[in-house]
């Protein structure tokens, strides 16, 4: 389309400059040839090109007159597919033009579930007058409330019937939601250890390498900035969950939850050592193997070496 319009502009320029009709001259091997010597084939090509230019101009003019495509003139399936790519703000704006299409419940249901993957209300019979658009607004309001005060946010969800008063339901909601402030979430989980227990069990670390599993764990449950009782609790829960997900690997390597706990602490310390700009003398691979095997003697040297390589190449486990 772009090249066609360029040719249109070029042909119009040539016509204005007088290079068409009898005065038109072509170049062939550096010689000037009068237009009346041009073969009939060239005239046919110009005629054919003129038809193409006419259609291009007609198409362009019609699009300029229309301004935009009217979604109501398209098949409903295609219109809904186009609107499904909009976020909540743009969908509200679209409803000003296409009210019936943009207010469709399936569109707002998709927006709710793509942002808040789990809510107790999803699995219940909707009450009379239920609207997913209204639910989206309530979920957004509740998330903002949670990011200001976690307890008030959870109470808001419960008061609206969005969440059941159950640690398992709250854990599923947190696990499937990415709009919650991680600092506020960390404070909430530190206070609600029952929710933390259910949240840990939602992770599946089967067939994952230990550092990668630890990274995934800390992406959902952020580690505290300082070492303390809460960090020890997180690592302890992770160690038991990792062993439960990989029983065959634990037997093969001869690892226990206590050994995994030691390895996790070693990986965190190594991550800090290798990534911190304040540490000038970085820990070598040989030093890491020696220190780790001193704390957990049953671990093979090759396995500990692979742990070091992972941190060295990929980076911090709790970043």
Tab-separated table of N, CA and C in Angstrom, residues 37-49:
chain	number	residue	atom	x	y	z
A	37	UNK	N	7.778	6.565	-30.314
A	37	UNK	CA	8.445	5.321	-30.666
A	37	UNK	C	8.259	4.234	-29.636
A	38	UNK	N	7.637	4.591	-28.511
A	38	UNK	CA	7.431	3.597	-27.476
A	38	UNK	C	6.436	2.577	-27.981
A	39	UNK	N	6.660	1.325	-27.700
A	39	UNK	CA	5.827	0.249	-28.225
A	39	UNK	C	4.437	0.290	-27.611
A	40	UNK	N	3.518	-0.407	-28.262
A	40	UNK	CA	2.150	-0.482	-27.760
A	40	UNK	C	2.088	-1.197	-26.430
A	41	UNK	N	3.068	-2.056	-26.167
A	41	UNK	CA	3.090	-2.775	-24.881
A	41	UNK	C	3.243	-1.815	-23.727
A	42	UNK	N	4.088	-0.772	-23.936
A	42	UNK	CA	4.282	0.220	-22.878
A	42	UNK	C	2.989	0.967	-22.604
A	43	UNK	N	2.240	1.281	-23.674
A	43	UNK	CA	0.978	1.992	-23.472
A	43	UNK	C	-0.011	1.130	-22.700
A	44	UNK	N	0.008	-0.192	-22.987
A	44	UNK	CA	-0.892	-1.080	-22.269
A	44	UNK	C	-0.524	-1.155	-20.796
A	45	UNK	N	0.777	-1.152	-20.493
A	45	UNK	CA	1.228	-1.167	-19.103
A	45	UNK	C	0.791	0.094	-18.375
A	46	UNK	N	0.892	1.274	-19.107
A	46	UNK	CA	0.469	2.515	-18.471
A	46	UNK	C	-1.021	2.491	-18.189
A	47	UNK	N	-1.785	1.918	-19.142
A	47	UNK	CA	-3.229	1.848	-18.948
A	47	UNK	C	-3.578	0.954	-17.779
A	48	UNK	N	-2.881	-0.195	-17.720
A	48	UNK	CA	-3.124	-1.097	-16.602
A	48	UNK	C	-2.746	-0.450	-15.281
A	49	UNK	N	-1.607	0.256	-15.252
A	49	UNK	CA	-1.194	0.958	-14.046
A	49	UNK	C	-2.186	2.022	-13.642
